[in-house]
């Protein structure tokens, strides 16, 4: 053992302590994953070294082959992992192995449910892989030296996973990191060549550098060489460089876990090699579930970027639009320069063409998933549908394609499940129907009984029910699908086109004429509150509704803008009444203008309530209603 200097004992950050506690006490269902985590870190460390060595070749220190070695000692009950990657300085060691640098740690700990399975997959998302060593070890030692630092600046880190760690400066001849796991009693099975080999094959076959184990020695103990012979146990070629036909589903899935930090399998993937003017390989995955920070602006997103097999950067978000930010994977380009930076990426026209090609790949992959695996697509929609809805506004060129991937609730499906595609809708159009009808609102419960739907129910016409916050905004970007325009049934003067027969239209005109007097009286009574009063043809059961002006903001948009503190342009609704409703007939026959006024206001307020709006003067409404009730019972 070499001399240790500047030895000190430091405490773990509180979050780390909580995590360690969780690791040690509840994550025992799948213990072998510690090896995957440590190998994944070693592989990242080698990637980082390769990258830094592009600018500073001297970091390679003579350039022995980059690799990972895993060894074990049955008697000492240890497993040792060694890499010759970038290594860590003393400060880096304290920062990386004593704290969790990632933002969102607090969120993470809040999200812990106590349910072991859920929590262990959360841990994956947060990439706190190193601490998983404590699942099998009751003491972990790390010997490391940052590439470029002198041999005397090695670091020895040690901890029992109980709240603190020791750190000291030591001599370390080789650059890189060696991790020694002192196995807990009961975990000795991991100090075994056969077991380690199997775990490595299972989880780390896709790692693009050699992982070596000592060769089994079968001779007499006295002939055993001091240095073992090593043999490579993984395939050691980057997975995406292999032909599709040679990669199994399991291998694709393991690779996904490596790049995404997800513990579950992806829903789908697409692996493509592009040749021609541009040359690149992409491997894109649709995750099986949404990360907790899908809606956080600063959340990491993007692909892992490689240039000619050399790792360049994580989270390269220039390759896909924002509305596809949930896609994980790698892209390996032959056209970009090895010293490409984020700044260059943002300007390079090569990126633009790659971005549009990759976007199309993803949309195609989603189309395929929807077509071939509708159940899986449902899962996808539940997790990422809201994000995909940002698409039509962001990506004009692919609007129609994205529209085809959207799913909605509709009057033709019960329970408000979002399962109807625009393709489904169009395939069920009524004879003479050339529009796609929709209604937006706050919740399924609110819209499903909306008076706006009465005429559609009567005529058996399907209406899409849009109740996500983003829907009204989405519909302002979607104007057409398959040549059919969208009509908001709560907006403007509903024209059912050829769905109304000539006789219908004639009858409607006649009724409108006969009610001109009532329209005028209502205009006077409601005054400033309404933009217009007219006879409605869309009501069967309700006495009246409020329609939104053709150009006015809908309720949802108004509420969103108001909530964000913006000034919202004033707009007045159109009051439409049902001429054959008994209440309207009563109103029409009311000679007393005061009572007429009260009744009109009550009808107006009721219509506002039915539309999900709040009343401007609820007290006045209650007063008028009570007055009526008193008169009734008198
Ligand atoms: P993640 O890999 O997601 O960053 P980990 O908990 O697995 O999280 O690792 C924490 C950090 O510790 C890494 O980001 C890296 O900076 C450092 N680290 C871990 N293992 C090594 C290693 N073998 N070589 C160099 N640095 C390492
Ligand atoms: Mg890691």
XYZ file of C-alpha atoms and ligand atoms in Angstrom:
662
model
C 0.000 0.000 0.000
C 1.410 3.335 -0.980
C 1.651 6.340 1.281
C -1.466 8.310 1.869
C -1.315 12.077 2.366
C -3.875 14.793 2.964
C -6.265 12.257 4.351
C -9.659 13.576 5.419
C -13.125 12.322 6.204
C -16.059 14.071 4.609
C -19.809 13.675 4.920
C -22.050 12.808 2.017
C -24.582 15.352 0.857
C -27.953 14.698 2.530
C -29.518 13.515 -0.712
C -26.738 10.985 -1.179
C -27.342 9.647 2.311
C -31.005 9.192 1.538
C -30.137 7.479 -1.693
C -27.620 5.180 -0.093
C -30.151 4.221 2.485
C -32.575 3.356 -0.261
C -29.944 1.407 -2.191
C -28.902 -0.626 0.760
C -32.291 -1.314 2.241
C -34.732 -1.636 -0.568
C -33.098 -2.334 -3.882
C -32.323 -5.935 -3.577
C -34.455 -7.412 -6.330
C -31.948 -7.020 -9.123
C -28.568 -6.748 -7.473
C -26.430 -7.609 -10.463
C -27.176 -4.249 -12.112
C -24.384 -2.658 -10.068
C -21.978 -4.120 -12.602
C -23.794 -2.558 -15.498
C -23.694 0.835 -13.762
C -19.985 0.680 -13.027
C -19.128 -0.559 -16.513
C -21.301 2.150 -17.984
C -19.330 4.743 -15.996
C -16.027 3.237 -17.116
C -17.191 3.350 -20.704
C -18.243 7.002 -20.299
C -14.832 7.736 -18.785
C -13.086 6.216 -21.817
C -15.380 8.186 -24.141
C -14.422 11.374 -22.324
C -10.730 10.569 -22.586
C -10.984 9.914 -26.320
C -12.778 13.198 -26.744
C -10.326 15.284 -24.707
C -7.402 13.575 -26.419
C -8.564 14.972 -29.757
C -7.263 18.352 -28.609
C -4.559 17.022 -26.248
C -3.105 13.760 -27.582
C -0.582 13.683 -24.706
C -3.442 12.666 -22.403
C -3.190 9.177 -23.860
C 0.191 8.830 -22.105
C 1.806 6.548 -24.631
C -1.463 5.031 -25.730
C -2.139 1.611 -24.388
C -5.374 0.075 -25.624
C -8.490 1.551 -24.012
C -10.343 -1.089 -22.062
C -12.111 -2.199 -18.915
C -10.892 -5.053 -16.747
C -13.026 -6.866 -14.233
C -11.349 -9.226 -11.784
C -12.196 -10.897 -8.492
C -10.663 -12.512 -5.457
C -12.674 -15.330 -3.954
C -10.655 -15.363 -0.712
C -10.702 -11.645 -0.123
C -14.341 -11.485 -1.328
C -13.686 -8.604 -3.686
C -14.629 -7.619 -7.201
C -12.412 -5.047 -8.928
C -13.160 -2.930 -11.983
C -10.403 -1.038 -13.697
C -10.526 1.362 -16.629
C -7.901 3.520 -18.306
C -10.289 6.345 -19.059
C -10.248 9.974 -17.987
C -10.048 9.338 -14.232
C -10.796 11.960 -11.583
C -8.856 14.597 -9.703
C -9.302 14.956 -5.948
C -11.875 17.737 -6.359
C -13.732 15.784 -9.002
C -13.820 12.711 -6.830
C -15.312 14.671 -3.932
C -17.860 16.300 -6.209
C -18.849 13.236 -8.220
C -18.765 10.611 -5.521
C -20.007 12.690 -2.617
C -22.861 14.704 -4.026
C -25.481 14.376 -6.680
C -24.771 17.232 -8.998
C -27.873 16.848 -11.068
C -30.620 19.345 -10.619
C -33.878 17.735 -9.761
C -32.543 15.603 -6.944
C -35.140 17.033 -4.634
C -37.817 16.118 -7.167
C -36.390 12.676 -7.287
C -36.570 12.143 -3.573
C -40.099 13.538 -3.535
C -41.041 11.061 -6.208
C -39.953 8.063 -4.192
C -42.989 6.019 -3.428
C -41.661 3.301 -1.180
C -42.681 0.847 -3.880
C -39.459 -0.949 -4.632
C -40.059 -1.567 -8.286
C -41.091 2.001 -9.036
C -38.289 3.469 -6.983
C -35.623 1.404 -8.624
C -36.658 2.591 -12.037
C -36.626 6.167 -10.779
C -33.080 5.694 -9.659
C -32.223 4.744 -13.193
C -33.681 7.957 -14.505
C -31.594 10.022 -12.172
C -28.406 8.331 -13.196
C -27.113 7.796 -9.686
C -25.459 4.664 -10.887
C -22.232 4.724 -8.911
C -23.929 4.358 -5.551
C -25.449 1.082 -6.688
C -22.084 -0.428 -5.747
C -23.379 -0.415 -2.178
C -26.121 -2.851 -3.089
C -23.552 -5.648 -2.951
C -20.618 -4.106 -1.116
C -20.289 -2.961 2.460
C -17.125 -1.104 1.604
C -16.182 0.505 -1.686
C -12.718 1.791 -2.536
C -11.898 3.941 -5.522
C -8.352 4.558 -6.761
C -8.268 7.107 -9.515
C -6.034 9.545 -11.353
C -7.088 12.190 -13.800
C -5.419 11.901 -17.213
C -2.776 14.603 -17.485
C -2.039 14.817 -13.757
C 1.181 13.461 -12.267
C 1.376 9.950 -10.812
C 1.640 11.514 -7.351
C -1.804 13.038 -7.711
C -3.772 9.833 -7.480
C -6.789 9.693 -5.208
C -7.952 7.034 -2.788
C -11.634 7.261 -1.874
C -13.244 4.810 0.516
C -16.633 4.507 2.125
C -18.863 2.073 3.937
C -21.905 3.812 2.549
C -22.863 5.081 5.967
C -22.906 8.811 5.683
C -19.253 9.599 5.147
C -16.259 8.811 3.008
C -12.499 9.085 3.357
C -10.331 10.674 0.772
C -6.554 10.763 0.500
C -3.884 11.559 -2.057
C -1.867 8.542 -3.228
C 0.581 7.494 -5.888
C -1.134 5.915 -8.919
C 1.019 4.955 -11.873
C -1.692 4.395 -14.455
C -4.281 6.942 -15.455
C -7.922 5.969 -14.927
C -10.051 4.438 -12.221
C -9.959 1.244 -10.202
C -12.930 0.374 -8.043
C -12.702 -2.333 -5.406
C -15.946 -3.728 -4.030
C -15.694 -5.534 -0.693
C -18.662 -7.834 -0.986
C -21.205 -8.064 1.799
C -21.603 -11.434 3.371
C -24.200 -13.206 1.305
C -23.019 -11.571 -1.922
C -19.893 -13.703 -2.413
C -21.430 -15.236 -5.529
C -20.222 -12.195 -7.483
C -16.571 -13.094 -6.824
C -16.824 -15.667 -9.547
C -15.660 -15.635 -13.161
C -18.639 -17.461 -14.542
C -21.146 -15.242 -12.781
C -19.370 -12.030 -13.803
C -19.064 -13.181 -17.385
C -22.784 -13.849 -17.546
C -23.763 -10.511 -16.099
C -21.420 -8.700 -18.474
C -22.771 -10.578 -21.481
C -26.289 -9.849 -20.363
C -26.008 -6.112 -19.736
C -22.861 -4.820 -21.299
C -22.302 -6.730 -24.515
C -23.065 -3.562 -26.495
C -20.327 -1.503 -24.830
C -18.008 -0.346 -27.577
C -14.724 -1.202 -25.893
C -13.266 -4.474 -24.683
C -14.282 -5.720 -21.250
C -11.772 -8.296 -20.066
C -11.908 -11.010 -17.433
C -8.974 -13.136 -16.253
C -8.788 -16.414 -18.102
C -9.628 -19.435 -15.982
C -6.460 -21.218 -14.889
C -6.667 -25.009 -14.838
C -3.109 -26.139 -14.059
C -1.430 -26.725 -10.723
C -1.402 -23.898 -8.194
C 2.413 -23.724 -8.252
C 2.412 -23.089 -12.014
C -0.098 -20.258 -11.808
C 1.352 -17.108 -13.418
C 1.546 -14.002 -11.268
C -0.235 -11.951 -13.896
C -3.352 -13.640 -15.271
C -4.047 -13.920 -18.960
C -6.978 -11.750 -19.944
C -9.783 -12.459 -22.367
C -12.395 -10.202 -23.875
C -15.911 -11.249 -22.943
C -18.084 -8.733 -24.755
C -18.509 -8.051 -28.432
C -16.697 -4.723 -28.057
C -18.007 -3.019 -31.134
C -20.414 -0.114 -30.820
C -23.851 -1.622 -31.246
C -25.104 0.865 -33.816
C -22.210 0.023 -36.141
C -23.418 -3.550 -36.461
C -25.888 -4.606 -39.147
C -29.479 -4.752 -37.929
C -29.745 -8.430 -38.681
C -26.947 -9.192 -36.247
C -28.461 -7.415 -33.280
C -31.064 -9.144 -31.162
C -34.031 -7.416 -29.551
C -32.473 -7.995 -26.136
C -29.298 -6.261 -27.247
C -31.235 -3.297 -28.581
C -33.089 -3.113 -25.280
C -29.928 -3.246 -23.184
C -28.349 -0.554 -25.286
C -31.424 1.587 -24.743
C -31.000 1.278 -20.998
C -27.385 2.324 -21.351
C -28.139 5.491 -23.326
C -31.362 6.472 -21.599
C -30.792 5.645 -17.933
C -34.184 3.961 -18.059
C -34.647 0.602 -16.387
C -37.598 -0.449 -18.517
C -37.690 -1.526 -22.114
C -38.395 0.953 -24.883
C -41.662 0.767 -26.839
C -39.947 0.819 -30.177
C -36.702 1.631 -31.994
C -35.410 2.469 -35.424
C -31.855 1.753 -36.525
C -30.699 3.216 -39.806
C -27.549 3.684 -41.763
C -27.719 6.528 -44.251
C -25.337 6.647 -47.169
C -25.018 9.103 -50.008
C -24.611 12.841 -49.767
C -24.690 12.630 -45.997
C -23.394 9.645 -44.109
C -24.571 8.831 -40.666
C -26.055 6.111 -38.529
C -28.906 6.697 -36.150
C -30.491 4.524 -33.526
C -33.616 6.120 -32.087
C -35.825 4.844 -29.298
C -39.345 5.610 -28.093
C -39.273 5.211 -24.289
C -41.952 3.277 -22.495
C -42.650 6.003 -19.992
C -42.301 9.705 -19.500
C -39.426 11.089 -17.450
C -40.523 13.166 -14.473
C -39.121 16.318 -16.042
C -40.709 16.075 -19.481
C -42.268 19.506 -19.068
C -39.336 21.268 -17.443
C -37.718 23.728 -19.778
C -34.171 23.011 -18.714
C -34.542 19.239 -18.578
C -31.834 17.373 -20.459
C -32.900 16.068 -23.827
C -31.385 15.129 -27.126
C -29.263 12.385 -28.591
C -25.771 11.150 -27.873
C -23.592 12.459 -30.658
C -20.656 10.514 -32.064
C -18.464 11.496 -34.959
C -16.813 8.546 -36.678
C -17.395 6.374 -33.622
C -15.837 8.928 -31.264
C -18.151 10.172 -28.552
C -18.577 13.943 -28.839
C -21.400 14.987 -26.547
C -24.471 14.011 -24.622
C -27.798 15.728 -25.057
C -27.213 17.052 -28.529
C -30.639 18.600 -28.920
C -30.111 20.036 -32.390
C -31.093 16.823 -34.143
C -34.754 16.649 -33.276
C -37.501 19.229 -32.801
C -38.711 20.082 -29.338
C -41.959 18.181 -29.714
C -39.930 14.970 -30.113
C -37.763 15.692 -27.066
C -38.703 12.376 -25.473
C -36.808 10.366 -28.109
C -33.548 8.801 -26.918
C -30.682 7.385 -28.879
C -27.449 8.011 -30.719
C -26.423 9.564 -33.968
C -22.989 8.892 -35.424
C -21.977 11.180 -38.269
C -19.201 10.854 -40.827
C -19.645 14.390 -42.100
C -19.138 16.468 -38.982
C -15.705 17.444 -37.785
C -14.322 15.796 -34.685
C -13.971 19.113 -32.956
C -17.536 20.125 -33.554
C -19.027 22.207 -30.733
C -22.565 23.112 -29.745
C -22.115 26.533 -31.325
C -21.107 24.955 -34.611
C -23.962 22.480 -34.437
C -26.453 25.306 -34.212
C -25.239 26.819 -37.465
C -24.189 23.851 -39.572
C -26.535 23.259 -42.534
C -25.625 19.568 -42.395
C -27.494 19.467 -39.078
C -30.625 20.875 -40.670
C -30.838 18.126 -43.238
C -30.082 15.495 -40.614
C -32.739 16.984 -38.371
C -35.437 16.795 -40.984
C -34.477 13.239 -41.934
C -34.401 12.104 -38.296
C -37.725 13.805 -37.599
C -39.263 11.896 -40.448
C -37.759 8.657 -39.141
C -39.357 9.203 -35.762
C -42.754 10.050 -37.233
C -42.559 6.951 -39.432
C -41.629 4.846 -36.432
C -44.635 6.199 -34.529
C -46.926 5.553 -37.489
C -45.717 1.991 -37.620
C -46.202 1.554 -33.899
C -49.749 2.914 -34.118
C -50.567 0.602 -36.981
C -48.925 -2.598 -35.816
C -49.137 -2.321 -32.050
C -52.170 -0.277 -31.075
C -51.883 -1.227 -27.398
C -48.292 -0.024 -27.262
C -49.343 3.118 -29.064
C -51.930 3.782 -26.377
C -49.157 3.688 -23.804
C -47.132 6.005 -25.964
C -50.050 8.400 -26.322
C -50.730 8.476 -22.602
C -47.124 9.388 -21.873
C -46.209 11.644 -24.741
C -49.408 12.685 -26.521
C -49.397 16.109 -24.884
C -45.897 16.736 -26.148
C -46.683 15.543 -29.646
C -49.542 18.039 -29.691
C -46.911 20.784 -29.732
C -45.920 19.454 -33.155
C -48.303 21.151 -35.576
C -47.272 24.567 -34.250
C -43.556 23.812 -34.341
C -43.212 21.777 -37.484
C -45.246 23.133 -40.343
C -43.745 20.770 -42.910
C -44.911 17.658 -41.077
C -48.255 18.992 -39.898
C -50.392 16.469 -41.727
C -48.206 13.572 -40.624
C -48.298 14.681 -36.999
C -52.063 15.247 -37.214
C -52.431 11.618 -38.251
C -50.679 10.550 -35.043
C -52.933 12.524 -32.713
C -55.626 10.779 -30.691
C -58.827 12.284 -29.332
C -61.823 11.515 -27.240
C -65.029 11.656 -29.220
C -68.775 11.307 -28.966
C -68.367 7.953 -30.720
C -66.263 6.542 -27.868
C -67.294 6.304 -24.268
C -65.345 7.284 -21.172
C -63.345 10.069 -22.698
C -60.481 7.818 -23.678
C -58.253 9.436 -26.251
C -58.292 6.738 -28.883
C -59.833 8.240 -32.020
C -57.472 9.235 -34.806
C -58.394 11.772 -37.452
C -58.160 8.892 -39.911
C -60.800 7.006 -37.897
C -62.976 10.098 -37.830
C -62.750 10.685 -41.559
C -63.524 7.043 -42.290
C -66.821 7.466 -40.388
C -67.991 10.696 -42.037
C -71.741 10.909 -42.617
C -73.097 11.119 -46.123
C -72.652 14.769 -47.146
C -70.270 15.618 -44.275
C -67.088 17.379 -45.349
C -65.999 18.875 -42.039
C -64.355 17.597 -38.896
C -66.314 18.819 -35.904
C -64.801 19.360 -32.472
C -65.611 20.911 -29.146
C -63.065 22.093 -26.585
C -63.602 22.332 -22.870
C -62.134 21.894 -19.452
C -62.959 18.263 -18.816
C -64.622 15.342 -20.464
C -67.417 15.472 -17.897
C -68.112 19.067 -18.815
C -68.117 18.725 -22.606
C -69.882 15.416 -22.941
C -73.208 17.016 -21.944
C -72.654 20.338 -23.629
C -75.743 21.801 -25.319
C -73.529 22.454 -28.332
C -73.656 18.730 -29.059
C -77.436 18.431 -29.188
C -77.900 18.805 -32.928
C -74.963 16.460 -33.591
C -76.444 13.820 -31.388
C -79.758 14.182 -33.157
C -78.161 13.783 -36.559
C -75.709 11.100 -35.419
C -72.613 13.113 -36.338
C -69.397 12.425 -34.464
C -67.740 15.304 -32.592
C -64.197 15.204 -31.211
C -64.039 16.213 -27.564
C -60.869 18.129 -26.755
C -60.209 18.706 -23.107
C -56.453 19.031 -22.696
C -55.192 22.468 -21.784
C -53.216 22.682 -24.953
C -56.079 21.685 -27.282
C -57.543 25.025 -28.214
C -54.062 26.267 -28.994
C -53.372 23.117 -31.013
C -56.556 23.604 -33.026
C -55.513 27.114 -33.943
C -52.682 25.475 -35.912
C -54.629 22.555 -37.333
C -56.878 23.828 -40.043
C -57.285 20.803 -42.266
C -56.851 17.075 -42.330
C -57.223 14.979 -45.455
C -58.719 17.999 -47.210
C -61.422 18.484 -44.575
C -61.486 21.594 -42.477
C -61.997 21.653 -38.743
C -65.058 23.304 -37.247
C -65.330 24.321 -33.606
C -68.987 23.639 -32.861
C -69.091 26.308 -30.163
C -67.898 28.987 -32.517
C -69.666 31.269 -35.003
C -72.842 30.512 -36.847
C -72.855 26.763 -37.108
C -73.372 25.846 -40.738
C -73.918 22.153 -41.207
C -73.637 22.520 -44.975
C -75.301 19.731 -46.882
C -75.980 17.882 -43.628
C -79.049 20.116 -43.421
C -81.551 19.471 -46.205
C -83.054 22.261 -48.308
C -86.327 21.890 -46.403
C -84.458 22.170 -43.093
C -82.863 25.383 -44.220
C -86.090 26.835 -45.443
C -87.841 25.998 -42.187
C -84.977 27.574 -40.237
C -85.275 30.802 -42.198
C -88.985 30.959 -41.553
C -88.572 30.418 -37.831
C -85.854 33.084 -37.734
C -88.198 35.533 -39.417
C -91.034 34.816 -37.009
C -88.735 35.432 -34.023
C -87.310 38.761 -35.153
C -89.332 40.551 -32.503
C -87.996 38.337 -29.722
C -84.442 38.827 -30.966
C -84.847 42.583 -30.668
C -86.314 42.392 -27.161
C -83.469 40.147 -26.017
C -80.872 42.497 -27.508
C -82.332 45.308 -25.473
C -82.545 43.231 -22.307
C -79.019 41.769 -22.488
C -77.473 44.926 -23.855
C -73.694 45.187 -23.541
C -73.272 41.587 -22.469
C -73.717 40.094 -25.922
C -72.244 40.670 -29.324
C -75.315 39.336 -31.036
C -78.596 37.523 -30.419
C -79.929 34.941 -32.850
C -82.170 31.952 -33.307
C -80.341 28.661 -32.869
C -80.723 25.529 -34.958
C -78.342 23.446 -32.930
C -80.403 22.963 -29.808
C -82.932 20.273 -29.046
C -83.097 20.155 -25.237
C -81.515 23.346 -23.939
C -83.163 26.761 -24.083
C -80.034 28.725 -24.995
C -76.268 28.637 -25.501
C -73.421 31.059 -25.900
C -71.407 30.779 -29.089
C -67.936 32.261 -29.471
C -67.351 34.764 -32.238
C -65.472 33.405 -35.256
C -62.323 35.415 -34.454
C -62.540 35.491 -30.667
C -60.370 33.677 -28.168
C -61.938 30.564 -26.718
C -62.445 30.018 -23.032
C -59.349 27.813 -22.605
C -56.989 30.237 -24.305
C -58.505 33.110 -22.371
C -57.976 31.309 -19.092
C -54.392 30.359 -19.962
C -53.541 33.929 -20.926
C -55.252 35.372 -17.871
C -53.450 32.935 -15.602
C -50.123 34.028 -17.065
C -51.019 37.626 -16.266
C -51.562 38.790 -19.836
C -54.165 41.275 -20.907
C -56.865 39.470 -22.822
C -58.819 41.329 -25.473
C -62.447 41.736 -24.488
C -64.852 39.627 -26.452
C -68.577 39.131 -26.096
C -70.435 35.943 -26.809
C -73.299 35.380 -29.180
C -76.560 34.455 -27.446
C -78.438 31.774 -29.353
C -81.838 30.586 -28.243
C -83.887 27.530 -29.038
C -87.184 28.823 -30.478
C -89.142 25.678 -29.680
C -88.075 25.358 -26.052
C -90.998 25.898 -23.597
C -89.011 28.439 -21.579
C -88.329 30.499 -24.671
C -91.991 30.307 -25.644
C -92.874 31.557 -22.170
C -90.323 34.332 -22.485
C -91.692 35.357 -25.847
C -95.177 35.592 -24.333
C -94.051 37.622 -21.276
C -95.651 41.082 -21.416
C -93.865 42.517 -18.346
C -90.479 43.958 -19.441
C -88.985 43.641 -15.935
C -89.748 39.971 -15.715
C -88.619 39.541 -19.310
C -85.323 41.122 -18.343
C -84.822 38.881 -15.305
C -85.611 35.749 -17.265
C -83.270 36.700 -20.113
C -80.417 37.277 -17.695
C -81.035 33.953 -16.015
C -80.961 32.188 -19.385
C -77.773 34.003 -20.312
C -76.053 33.095 -17.049
C -77.160 29.486 -17.319
C -75.723 29.279 -20.810
C -72.431 30.654 -19.512
C -72.390 28.044 -16.747
C -73.099 25.234 -19.217
C -70.139 26.402 -21.298
C -67.908 26.011 -18.239
C -67.438 29.735 -17.758
C -67.807 31.546 -14.466
C -70.429 34.255 -13.895
C -69.425 37.906 -13.827
C -72.017 38.646 -11.128
C -73.040 35.406 -9.424
C -74.947 37.239 -6.676
C -77.234 38.913 -9.199
C -77.936 35.535 -10.771
C -78.899 34.016 -7.435
C -81.113 36.996 -6.591
C -83.017 36.794 -9.863
C -83.445 33.065 -9.592
C -84.718 33.318 -6.023
C -87.177 36.014 -7.007
C -88.560 33.671 -9.636
C -88.743 30.784 -7.201
C -90.660 32.901 -4.706
C -93.132 33.925 -7.404
C -93.503 30.316 -8.432
C -94.385 29.113 -4.951
C -96.620 32.115 -4.245
P -23.728 9.275 -14.114
O -22.954 8.182 -14.733
O -25.139 9.283 -14.563
O -23.097 10.636 -14.246
P -22.926 7.996 -11.689
O -23.430 8.012 -10.283
O -22.918 6.663 -12.346
O -23.806 9.010 -12.535
O -21.499 8.599 -11.696
C -21.238 9.862 -11.114
C -20.048 10.536 -11.703
O -18.864 9.975 -11.191
C -19.897 10.406 -13.193
O -20.650 11.374 -13.891
C -18.415 10.617 -13.378
O -18.120 12.011 -13.425
C -17.832 10.046 -12.138
N -17.351 8.685 -12.376
C -17.946 7.535 -12.003
N -17.221 6.463 -12.381
C -16.131 6.957 -13.030
C -15.003 6.351 -13.695
N -14.856 5.037 -13.775
N -14.087 7.198 -14.240
C -14.215 8.535 -14.169
N -15.268 9.150 -13.581
C -16.224 8.374 -13.016
Mg -23.352 6.209 -14.418
